[in-house]
Coordinates of C-alpha atoms in Angstrom, one line a residue:
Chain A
X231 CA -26.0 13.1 41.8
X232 CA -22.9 13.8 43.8
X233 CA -20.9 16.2 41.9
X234 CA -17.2 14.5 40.8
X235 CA -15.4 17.1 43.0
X236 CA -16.5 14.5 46.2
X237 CA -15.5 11.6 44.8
X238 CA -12.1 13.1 43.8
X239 CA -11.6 14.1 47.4
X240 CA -12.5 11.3 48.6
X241 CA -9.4 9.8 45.8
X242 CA -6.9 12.2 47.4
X243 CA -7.5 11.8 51.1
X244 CA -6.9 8.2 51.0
X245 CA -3.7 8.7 48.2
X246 CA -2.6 11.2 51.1
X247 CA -3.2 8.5 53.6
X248 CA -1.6 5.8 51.6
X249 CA 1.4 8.0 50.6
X250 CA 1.8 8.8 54.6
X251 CA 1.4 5.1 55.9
X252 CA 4.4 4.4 53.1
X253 CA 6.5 7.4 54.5
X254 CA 6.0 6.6 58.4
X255 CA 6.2 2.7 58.8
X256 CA 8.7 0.7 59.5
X257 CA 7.3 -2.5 58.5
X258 CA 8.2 -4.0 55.0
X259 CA 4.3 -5.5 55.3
X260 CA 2.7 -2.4 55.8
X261 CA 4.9 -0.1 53.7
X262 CA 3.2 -2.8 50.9
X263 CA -0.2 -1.9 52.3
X264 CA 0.2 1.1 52.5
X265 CA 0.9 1.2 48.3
X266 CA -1.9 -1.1 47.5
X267 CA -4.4 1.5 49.9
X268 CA -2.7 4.2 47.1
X269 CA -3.7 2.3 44.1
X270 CA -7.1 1.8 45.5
X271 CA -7.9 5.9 45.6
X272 CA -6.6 5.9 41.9
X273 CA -9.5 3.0 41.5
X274 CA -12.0 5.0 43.0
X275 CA -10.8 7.9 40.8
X276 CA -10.6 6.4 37.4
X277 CA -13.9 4.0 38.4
X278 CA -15.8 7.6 39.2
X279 CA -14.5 9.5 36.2
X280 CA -15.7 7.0 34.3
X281 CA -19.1 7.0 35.6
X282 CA -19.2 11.0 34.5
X283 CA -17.7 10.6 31.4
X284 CA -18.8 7.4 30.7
X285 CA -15.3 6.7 29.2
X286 CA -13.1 3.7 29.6
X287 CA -12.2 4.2 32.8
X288 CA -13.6 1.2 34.2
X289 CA -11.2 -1.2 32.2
X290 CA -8.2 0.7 33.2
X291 CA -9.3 0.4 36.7
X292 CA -9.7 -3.7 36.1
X293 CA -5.9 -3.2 35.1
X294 CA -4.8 -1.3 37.7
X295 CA -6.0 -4.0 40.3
X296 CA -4.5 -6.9 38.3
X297 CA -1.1 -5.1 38.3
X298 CA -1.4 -4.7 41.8
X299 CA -2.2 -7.9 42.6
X300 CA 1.2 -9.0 40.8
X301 CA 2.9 -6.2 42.4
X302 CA 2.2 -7.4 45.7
X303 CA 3.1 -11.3 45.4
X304 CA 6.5 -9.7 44.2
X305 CA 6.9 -7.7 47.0
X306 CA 6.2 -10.1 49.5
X307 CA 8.3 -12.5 47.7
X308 CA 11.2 -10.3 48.2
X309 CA 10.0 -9.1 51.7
X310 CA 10.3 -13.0 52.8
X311 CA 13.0 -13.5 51.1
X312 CA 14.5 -10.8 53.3
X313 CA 12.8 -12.1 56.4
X314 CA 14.5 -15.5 55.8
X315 CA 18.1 -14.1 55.6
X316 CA 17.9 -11.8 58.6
X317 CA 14.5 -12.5 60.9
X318 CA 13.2 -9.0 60.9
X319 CA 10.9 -7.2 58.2
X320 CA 12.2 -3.9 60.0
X321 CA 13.1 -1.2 56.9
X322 CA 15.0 0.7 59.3
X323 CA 17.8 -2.3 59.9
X324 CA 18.7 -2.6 56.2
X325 CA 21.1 0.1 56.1
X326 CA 23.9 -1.6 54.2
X327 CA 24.0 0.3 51.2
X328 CA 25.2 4.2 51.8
X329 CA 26.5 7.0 50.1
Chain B
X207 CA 10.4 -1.8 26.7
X208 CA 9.1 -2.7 23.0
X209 CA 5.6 -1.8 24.3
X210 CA 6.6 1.1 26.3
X211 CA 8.5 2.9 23.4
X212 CA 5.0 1.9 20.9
X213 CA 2.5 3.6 23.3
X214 CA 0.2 6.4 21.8
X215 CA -1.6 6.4 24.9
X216 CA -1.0 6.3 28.5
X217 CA -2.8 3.2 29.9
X218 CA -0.8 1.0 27.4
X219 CA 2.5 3.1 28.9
X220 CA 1.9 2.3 32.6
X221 CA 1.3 -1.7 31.5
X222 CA 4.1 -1.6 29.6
X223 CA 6.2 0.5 32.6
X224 CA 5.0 -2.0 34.8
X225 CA 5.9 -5.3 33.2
X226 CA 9.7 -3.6 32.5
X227 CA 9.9 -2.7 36.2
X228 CA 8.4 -6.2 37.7
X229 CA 10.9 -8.4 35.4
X230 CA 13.7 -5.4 37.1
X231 CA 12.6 -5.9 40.3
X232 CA 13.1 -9.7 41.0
X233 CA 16.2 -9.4 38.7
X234 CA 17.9 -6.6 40.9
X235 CA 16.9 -9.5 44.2
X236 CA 18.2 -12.1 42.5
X237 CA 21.4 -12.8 44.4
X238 CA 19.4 -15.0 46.7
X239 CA 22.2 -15.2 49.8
X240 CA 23.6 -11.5 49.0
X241 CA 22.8 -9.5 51.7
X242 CA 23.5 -6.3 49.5
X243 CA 21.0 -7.9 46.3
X244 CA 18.2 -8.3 49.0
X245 CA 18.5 -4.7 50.3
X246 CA 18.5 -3.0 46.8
X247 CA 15.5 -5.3 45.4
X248 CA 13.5 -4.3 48.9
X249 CA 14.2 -0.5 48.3
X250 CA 13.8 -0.7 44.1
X251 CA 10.1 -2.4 44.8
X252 CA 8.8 0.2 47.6
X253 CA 10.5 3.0 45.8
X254 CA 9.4 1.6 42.2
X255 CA 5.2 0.8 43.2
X256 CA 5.5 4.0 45.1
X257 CA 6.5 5.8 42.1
X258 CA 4.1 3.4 39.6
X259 CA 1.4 4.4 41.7
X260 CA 2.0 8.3 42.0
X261 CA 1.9 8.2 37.7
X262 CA -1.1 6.1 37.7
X263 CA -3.1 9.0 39.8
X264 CA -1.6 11.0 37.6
X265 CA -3.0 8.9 34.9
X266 CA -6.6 8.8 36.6
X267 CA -6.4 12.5 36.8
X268 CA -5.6 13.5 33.4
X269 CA -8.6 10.9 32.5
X270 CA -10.8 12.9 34.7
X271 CA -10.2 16.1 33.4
X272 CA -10.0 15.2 29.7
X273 CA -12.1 12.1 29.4
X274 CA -9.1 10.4 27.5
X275 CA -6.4 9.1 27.5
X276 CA -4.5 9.3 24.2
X277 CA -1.7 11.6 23.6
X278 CA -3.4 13.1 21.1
X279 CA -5.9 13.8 22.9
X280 CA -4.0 15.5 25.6
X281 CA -2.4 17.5 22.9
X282 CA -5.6 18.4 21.4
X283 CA -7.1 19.2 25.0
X284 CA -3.6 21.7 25.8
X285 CA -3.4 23.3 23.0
X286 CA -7.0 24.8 22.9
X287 CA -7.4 27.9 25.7
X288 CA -10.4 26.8 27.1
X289 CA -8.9 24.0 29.0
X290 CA -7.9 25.3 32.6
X291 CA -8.6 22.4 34.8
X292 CA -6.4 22.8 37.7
X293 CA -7.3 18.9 37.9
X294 CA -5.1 18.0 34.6
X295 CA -1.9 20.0 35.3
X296 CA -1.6 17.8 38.5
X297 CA -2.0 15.1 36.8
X298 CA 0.7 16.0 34.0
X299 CA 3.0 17.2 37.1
X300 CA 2.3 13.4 38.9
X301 CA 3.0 12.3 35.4
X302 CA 6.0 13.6 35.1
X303 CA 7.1 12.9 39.0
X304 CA 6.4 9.0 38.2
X305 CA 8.6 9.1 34.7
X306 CA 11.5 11.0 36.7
X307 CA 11.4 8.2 39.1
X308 CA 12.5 5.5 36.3
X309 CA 14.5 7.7 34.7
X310 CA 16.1 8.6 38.1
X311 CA 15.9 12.1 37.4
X312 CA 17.1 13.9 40.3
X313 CA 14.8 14.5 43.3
X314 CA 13.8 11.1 42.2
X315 CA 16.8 9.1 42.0
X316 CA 17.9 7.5 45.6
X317 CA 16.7 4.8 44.4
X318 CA 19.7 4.0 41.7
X319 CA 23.0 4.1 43.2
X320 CA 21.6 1.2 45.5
X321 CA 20.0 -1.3 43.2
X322 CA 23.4 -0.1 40.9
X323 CA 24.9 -1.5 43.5
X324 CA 23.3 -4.3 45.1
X325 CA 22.4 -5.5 42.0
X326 CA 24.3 -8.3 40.3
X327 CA 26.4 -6.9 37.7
X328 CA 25.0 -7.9 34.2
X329 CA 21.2 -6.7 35.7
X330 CA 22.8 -3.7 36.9
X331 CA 24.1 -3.3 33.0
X332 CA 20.5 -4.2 32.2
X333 CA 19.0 -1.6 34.7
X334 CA 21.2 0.9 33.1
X335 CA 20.7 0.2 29.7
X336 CA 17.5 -1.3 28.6
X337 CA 15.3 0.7 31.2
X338 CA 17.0 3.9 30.6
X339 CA 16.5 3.9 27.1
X340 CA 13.1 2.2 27.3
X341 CA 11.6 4.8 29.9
X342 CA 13.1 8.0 27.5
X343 CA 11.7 6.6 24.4
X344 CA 8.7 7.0 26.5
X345 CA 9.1 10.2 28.0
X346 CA 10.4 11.6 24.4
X347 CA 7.3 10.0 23.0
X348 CA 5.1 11.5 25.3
X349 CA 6.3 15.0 26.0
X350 CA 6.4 15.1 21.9
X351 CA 3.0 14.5 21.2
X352 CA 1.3 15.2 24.2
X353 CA 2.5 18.2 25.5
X354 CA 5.3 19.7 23.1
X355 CA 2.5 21.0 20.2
X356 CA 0.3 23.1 22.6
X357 CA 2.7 25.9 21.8
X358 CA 2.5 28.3 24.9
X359 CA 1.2 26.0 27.5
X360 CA 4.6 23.8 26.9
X361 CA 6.8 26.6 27.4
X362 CA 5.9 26.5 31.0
X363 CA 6.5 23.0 31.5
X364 CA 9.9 23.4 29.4
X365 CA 10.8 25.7 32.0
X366 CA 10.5 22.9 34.5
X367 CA 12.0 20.3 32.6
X368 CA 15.1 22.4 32.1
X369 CA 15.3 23.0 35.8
X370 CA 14.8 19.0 36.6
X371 CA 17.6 18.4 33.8
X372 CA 20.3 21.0 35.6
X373 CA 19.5 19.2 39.1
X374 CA 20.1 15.9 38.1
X375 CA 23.1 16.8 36.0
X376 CA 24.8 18.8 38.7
X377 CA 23.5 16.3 41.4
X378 CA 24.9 13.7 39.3
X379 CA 28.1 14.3 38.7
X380 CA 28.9 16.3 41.9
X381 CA 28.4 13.0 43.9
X382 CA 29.8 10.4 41.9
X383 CA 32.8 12.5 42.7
X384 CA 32.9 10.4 46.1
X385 CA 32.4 7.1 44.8
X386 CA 34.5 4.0 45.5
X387 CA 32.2 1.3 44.6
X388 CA 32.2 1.1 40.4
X389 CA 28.8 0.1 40.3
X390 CA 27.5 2.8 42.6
X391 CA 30.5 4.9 40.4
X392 CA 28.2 3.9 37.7
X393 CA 25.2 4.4 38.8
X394 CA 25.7 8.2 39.4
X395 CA 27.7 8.4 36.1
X396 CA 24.5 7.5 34.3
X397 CA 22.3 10.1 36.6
X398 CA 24.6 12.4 34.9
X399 CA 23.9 11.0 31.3
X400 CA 19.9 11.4 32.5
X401 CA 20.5 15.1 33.1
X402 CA 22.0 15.6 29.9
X403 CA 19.0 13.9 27.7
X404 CA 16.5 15.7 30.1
X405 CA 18.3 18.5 28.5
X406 CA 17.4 17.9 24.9
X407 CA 14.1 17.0 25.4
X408 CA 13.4 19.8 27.6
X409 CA 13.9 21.9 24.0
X410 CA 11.4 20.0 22.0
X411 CA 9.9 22.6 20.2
X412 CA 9.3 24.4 16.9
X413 CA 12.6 22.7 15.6
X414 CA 11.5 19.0 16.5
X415 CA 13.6 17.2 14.3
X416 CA 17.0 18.5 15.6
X417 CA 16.4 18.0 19.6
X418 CA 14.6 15.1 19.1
X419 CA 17.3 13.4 16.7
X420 CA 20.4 14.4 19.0
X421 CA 18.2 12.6 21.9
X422 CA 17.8 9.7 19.9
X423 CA 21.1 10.1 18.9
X424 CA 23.0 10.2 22.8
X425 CA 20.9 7.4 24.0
X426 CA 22.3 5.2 21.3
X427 CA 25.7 6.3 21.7
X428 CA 24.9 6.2 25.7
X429 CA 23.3 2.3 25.7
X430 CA 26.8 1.1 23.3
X431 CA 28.9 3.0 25.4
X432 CA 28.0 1.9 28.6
X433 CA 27.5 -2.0 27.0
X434 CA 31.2 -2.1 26.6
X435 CA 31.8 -0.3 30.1
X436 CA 29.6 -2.7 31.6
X437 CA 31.1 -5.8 30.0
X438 CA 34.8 -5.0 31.0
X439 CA 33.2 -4.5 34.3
X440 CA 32.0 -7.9 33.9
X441 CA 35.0 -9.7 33.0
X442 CA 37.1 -8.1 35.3
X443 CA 34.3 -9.3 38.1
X444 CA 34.3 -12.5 36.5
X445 CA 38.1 -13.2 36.7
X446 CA 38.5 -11.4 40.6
X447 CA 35.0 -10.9 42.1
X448 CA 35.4 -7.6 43.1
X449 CA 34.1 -4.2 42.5
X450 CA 35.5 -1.4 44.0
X451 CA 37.9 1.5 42.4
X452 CA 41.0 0.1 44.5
X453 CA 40.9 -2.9 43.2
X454 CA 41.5 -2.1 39.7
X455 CA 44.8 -1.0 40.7
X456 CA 47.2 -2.1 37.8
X457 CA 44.5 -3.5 35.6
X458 CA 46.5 -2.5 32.3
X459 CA 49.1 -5.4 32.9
X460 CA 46.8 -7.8 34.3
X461 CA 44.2 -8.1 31.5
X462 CA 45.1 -5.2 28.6
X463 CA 42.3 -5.8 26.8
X464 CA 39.6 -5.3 28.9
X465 CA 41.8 -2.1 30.1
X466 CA 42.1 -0.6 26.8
X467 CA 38.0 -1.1 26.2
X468 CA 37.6 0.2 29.7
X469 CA 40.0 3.6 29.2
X470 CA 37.6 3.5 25.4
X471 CA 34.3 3.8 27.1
X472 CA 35.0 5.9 30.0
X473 CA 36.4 8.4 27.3
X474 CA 33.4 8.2 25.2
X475 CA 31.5 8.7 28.1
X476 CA 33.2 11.6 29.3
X477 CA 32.7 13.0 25.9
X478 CA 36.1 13.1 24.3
X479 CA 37.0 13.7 20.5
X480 CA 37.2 10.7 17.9
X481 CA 34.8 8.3 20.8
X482 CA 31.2 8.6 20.0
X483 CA 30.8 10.2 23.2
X484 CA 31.9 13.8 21.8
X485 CA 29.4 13.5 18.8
X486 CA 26.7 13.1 20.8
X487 CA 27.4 15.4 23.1
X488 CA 28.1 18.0 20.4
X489 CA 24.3 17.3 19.2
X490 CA 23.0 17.1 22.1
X491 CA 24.5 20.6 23.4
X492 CA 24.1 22.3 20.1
X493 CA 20.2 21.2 19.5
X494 CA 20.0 23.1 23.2
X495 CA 21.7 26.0 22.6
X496 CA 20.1 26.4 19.7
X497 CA 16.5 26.1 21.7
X498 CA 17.1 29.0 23.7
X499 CA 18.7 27.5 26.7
X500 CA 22.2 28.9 26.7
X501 CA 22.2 28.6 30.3
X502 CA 21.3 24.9 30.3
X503 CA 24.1 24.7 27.9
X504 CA 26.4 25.8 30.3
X505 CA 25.4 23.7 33.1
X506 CA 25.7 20.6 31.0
X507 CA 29.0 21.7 29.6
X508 CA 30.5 22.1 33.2
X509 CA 28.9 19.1 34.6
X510 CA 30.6 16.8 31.6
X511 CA 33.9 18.7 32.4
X512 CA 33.9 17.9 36.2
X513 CA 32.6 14.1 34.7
X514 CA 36.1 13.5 33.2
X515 CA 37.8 13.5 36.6
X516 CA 36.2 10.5 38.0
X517 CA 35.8 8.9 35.2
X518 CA 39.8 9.6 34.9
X519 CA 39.9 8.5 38.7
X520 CA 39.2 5.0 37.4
X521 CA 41.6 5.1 34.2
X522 CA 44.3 5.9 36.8
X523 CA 43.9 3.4 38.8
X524 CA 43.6 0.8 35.8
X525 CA 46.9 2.7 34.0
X526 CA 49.1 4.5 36.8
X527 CA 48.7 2.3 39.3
X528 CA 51.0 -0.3 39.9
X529 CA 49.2 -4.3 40.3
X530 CA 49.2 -5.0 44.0
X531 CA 51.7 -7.8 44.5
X532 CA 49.8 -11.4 46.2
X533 CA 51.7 -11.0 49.3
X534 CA 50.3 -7.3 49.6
X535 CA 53.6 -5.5 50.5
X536 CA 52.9 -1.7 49.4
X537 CA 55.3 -0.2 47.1
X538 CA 57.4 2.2 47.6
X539 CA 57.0 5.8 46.8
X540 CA 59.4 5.9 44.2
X541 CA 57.8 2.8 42.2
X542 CA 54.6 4.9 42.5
X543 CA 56.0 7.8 41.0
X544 CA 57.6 5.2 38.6
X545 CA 54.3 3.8 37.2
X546 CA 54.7 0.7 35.5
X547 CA 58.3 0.0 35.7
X548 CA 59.5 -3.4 36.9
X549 CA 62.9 -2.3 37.3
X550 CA 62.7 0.2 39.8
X551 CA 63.3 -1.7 42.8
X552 CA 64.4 -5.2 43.4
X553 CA 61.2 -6.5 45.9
X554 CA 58.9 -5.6 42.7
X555 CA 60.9 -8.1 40.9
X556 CA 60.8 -10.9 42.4
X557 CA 56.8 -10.9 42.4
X558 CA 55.4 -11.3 38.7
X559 CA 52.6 -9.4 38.3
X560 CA 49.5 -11.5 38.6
X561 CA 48.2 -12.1 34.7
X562 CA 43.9 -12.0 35.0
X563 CA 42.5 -14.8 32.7
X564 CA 41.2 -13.3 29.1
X565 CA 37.6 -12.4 29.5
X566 CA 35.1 -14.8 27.5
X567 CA 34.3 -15.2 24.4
X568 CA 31.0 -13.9 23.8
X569 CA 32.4 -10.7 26.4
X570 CA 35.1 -10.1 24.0
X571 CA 33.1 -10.0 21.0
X572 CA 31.0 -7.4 23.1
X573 CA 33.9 -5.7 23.4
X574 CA 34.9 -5.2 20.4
X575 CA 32.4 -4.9 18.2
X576 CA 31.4 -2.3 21.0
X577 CA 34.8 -0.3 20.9
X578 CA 34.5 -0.7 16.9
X579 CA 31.0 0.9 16.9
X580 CA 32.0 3.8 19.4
X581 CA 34.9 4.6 17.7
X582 CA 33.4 4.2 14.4
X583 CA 30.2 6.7 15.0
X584 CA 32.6 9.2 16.8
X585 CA 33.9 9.8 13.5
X586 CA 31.1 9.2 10.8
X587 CA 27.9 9.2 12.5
X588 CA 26.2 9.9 9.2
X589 CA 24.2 7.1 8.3
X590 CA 23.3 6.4 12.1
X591 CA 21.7 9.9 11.8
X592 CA 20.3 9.4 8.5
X593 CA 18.3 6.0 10.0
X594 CA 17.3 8.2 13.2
X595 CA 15.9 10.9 11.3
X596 CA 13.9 8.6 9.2
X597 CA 12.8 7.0 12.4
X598 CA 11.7 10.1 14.5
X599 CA 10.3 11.6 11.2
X600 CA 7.4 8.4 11.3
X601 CA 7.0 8.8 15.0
X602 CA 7.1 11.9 15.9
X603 CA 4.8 15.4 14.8
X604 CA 7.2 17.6 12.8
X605 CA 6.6 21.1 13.5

């Protein structure tokens, strides 16, 4: 069997890639993706740990993905919502609120 | 927050974190045609999932290591030497880095003064509040079980605690110093008030039962206080509309009422004698001098004393300030100087100052039962302490 180190390395490079994509776009849309690619490593984490520990992980995976599933349909609520008042999903333009 | 304050264990905490923060985050949007509402609900929901999901790989870290996922557990697991899984102290540090951000601890917190801000007011008042108090009933809850009985291995993370707590206390009030929106005024007022809890939890130690009871203790004082801050806020929003520092200008003969509760809370909460404010604090700073961190003391003692001045900023605007007059003609130096007096020159006169309409029922009745509470605990706190210590005795580990 593949030892749990690969799996959880696996986990971190794609939290790392999901933590840059949320850092380094400008899109509202893919800022979003970008989270839900994050909660997806912790899936494979929790879903893996639980295969070696034979623990509980797998139902606290199956509520990680309903939470993000609402997550998301609030998000893109408010990212149309946004959309509708100014025609641009552009993060960078929202710069109303400073110091 | 019910749920989040009951959890023994951490996947019922990040359920209950997350159904608090998804109710916050459409509240914080709600002003549909605000441009400012929209701007703080788009940067509260990529800052908040962000952070939600950074504590749940915490979460699936700490699950890996240990196999569970119960405080006790985790206590069990920290407080027997043969644990050394680099694997679980990043998941405790990611832990901790996704509780900062709701508590908007400090390297954490540029989230806050915006949805403060953008926010309509009685959500900001709810964001303030009921999350504050909801996410450090976690935090005490876990830190006290988890992590606070494995003796040695907590003295470390006290360390880092402490350090968080003087950032954000520091960061806090240093920056609020700036401030000319109230809500945003607010918002880094109450960064302040997180530095000064991370304070007293960071002591959690041998001597549970003090720390833990003067945390319990300033978040109490801390939600009433800011309840009857928020709620002259409120009416004075309600009756003008705005919500900046300048326009409070002459508040005191406009609507006295809500003045005198406003100068009331912003005392308490810069921690004068006779408000609640100073109890609390007193605990609060005593319970950490008395775990060893005199220099975390210090810090918080400073940082409350460089709190009074913009929380006095505000008072003089409501007190000293004379009421601008509807046609807007600026007074002349001498009727500044003056203050409050009519008499001094013949233009004031002839323009009556412009009466505010009496807040609302049910905001007066906030008000002052508020004031009545605040004033009341500042001077006989003893059977709210009594009640507290029965409660953290039934929740919490002594010793």
């Amino acid at each position: 069997m593949v030892p749990l180190l690969y799996y959880q390395l696996l986990s971190a490079a794609l939290f790392g890639i999901g933590l840059y994509g949320v850092l380094a776009r400008r899109s509202a849309v893919l800022i979003v993706l970008s989270i839900e690619l994050m909660l997806n490593a912790v899936n494979i984490n929790l879903i893996a740990a639980a295969s070696y520990l034979n623990g509980i992980g797998r139902v606290i995976a199956i509520f990680v993905i309903t939470v993000a599933a609402a997550e998301v349909g609030l998000a893109f609520a408010i990212i149309l919502r946004m959309y509708r008042n100014r025609g641009t999903v552009n993060v960078d333009e929202i710069n109303l609120l400073k110091w | 927050m019910n749920l989040m304050a009951m959890s023994r264990e951490l996947l019922t905490a990040y359920i209950a974190l997350e159904l608090l923060s998804f109710s916050l985050y459409v509240l914080v949007a709600y002003g549909l045609r605000e441009a400012r509402s929209n701007e703080a609900g788009i940067k509260y929901i990529i800052i908040g999932a962000l952070s939600s999901a950074v504590m749940l790989y915490g979460l699936s870290n700490i699950y890996a290591a240990l196999g569970t996922t119960y405080f006790s557990g985790i206590a069990a697991a920290l407080s027997s030497p043969a644990t050394d899984n680099p694997v679980l102290w990043v998941g405790l540090a990611l832990l901790i880095v996704g509780l900062g951000f709701k508590l908007s601890a400090v390297p954490f917190h540029m989230w806050a003064p915006d949805a403060y801000e953008g926010a309509p007011l009685p959500v900001t008042a709810y964001l303030a509040i009921g999350s504050k108090a909801a996410a450090f009933a976690l935090t005490l809850r876990l830190l006290a079980e988890a992590v606070a009985p494995a003796g040695d291995r907590w003295a470390d993370w006290q360390l880092v605690i402490a350090v968080l707590s003087a950032v954000t206390m520091l960061v806090g009030n240093l920056v609020a110093l700036a401030q000319s929106n109230l809500k945003r005024l607010m918002a880094y007022s109450s960064i302040g008030h997180v530095g000064y809890t991370l304070a007293g939890i960071a002591v959690l130690g041998d001597d549970f039962a003090l720390a833990a009871k003067a945390v319990i203790f300033y978040l109490v004082v801390y939600a009433i206080t800011n309840l009857i801050v928020f709620a002259g806020l409120a009416s004075y929003y309600n009756s003008t509309g705005k919500d900046n520092i300048a326009d409070l200008a002459g508040l005191a003969d406009r609507q006295p009422f809500t003045a005198a509760v406003l100068a009331i809370g912003l005392f308490s909460l810069a921690g004068l004698p006779i408000f609640a404010g100073f109890t609390a604090k007193f605990y609060l700073f005593a319970a950490v001098a008395d775990g060893g961190f005199l220099w975390l003391a210090g810090v918080a003692i400073f940082s409350s004393l460089v709190s009074l001045y913009y929380y006095l900023q505000v008072l003089r605007q409501i007190y000293i300030e004379p009421a601008a007059p509807e046609s807007g003609t600026e007074g002349d130096a001498a009727a500044e100087h003056g203050g409050g007096h009519h008499d001094a020159e013949p233009e004031q006169d002839s323009l009556p100052v412009p009466m505010l309409p009496r807040p609302s029922i049910t905001l007066s009745a906030t008000m002052g039962v508020g004031v009545l509470a605040v004033i009341w605990l500042g001077i006989y706190p003893a059977p709210l302490l009594a009640v507290i210590e029965f409660a953290s005795s039934a929740i919490l580990p002594m010793g």
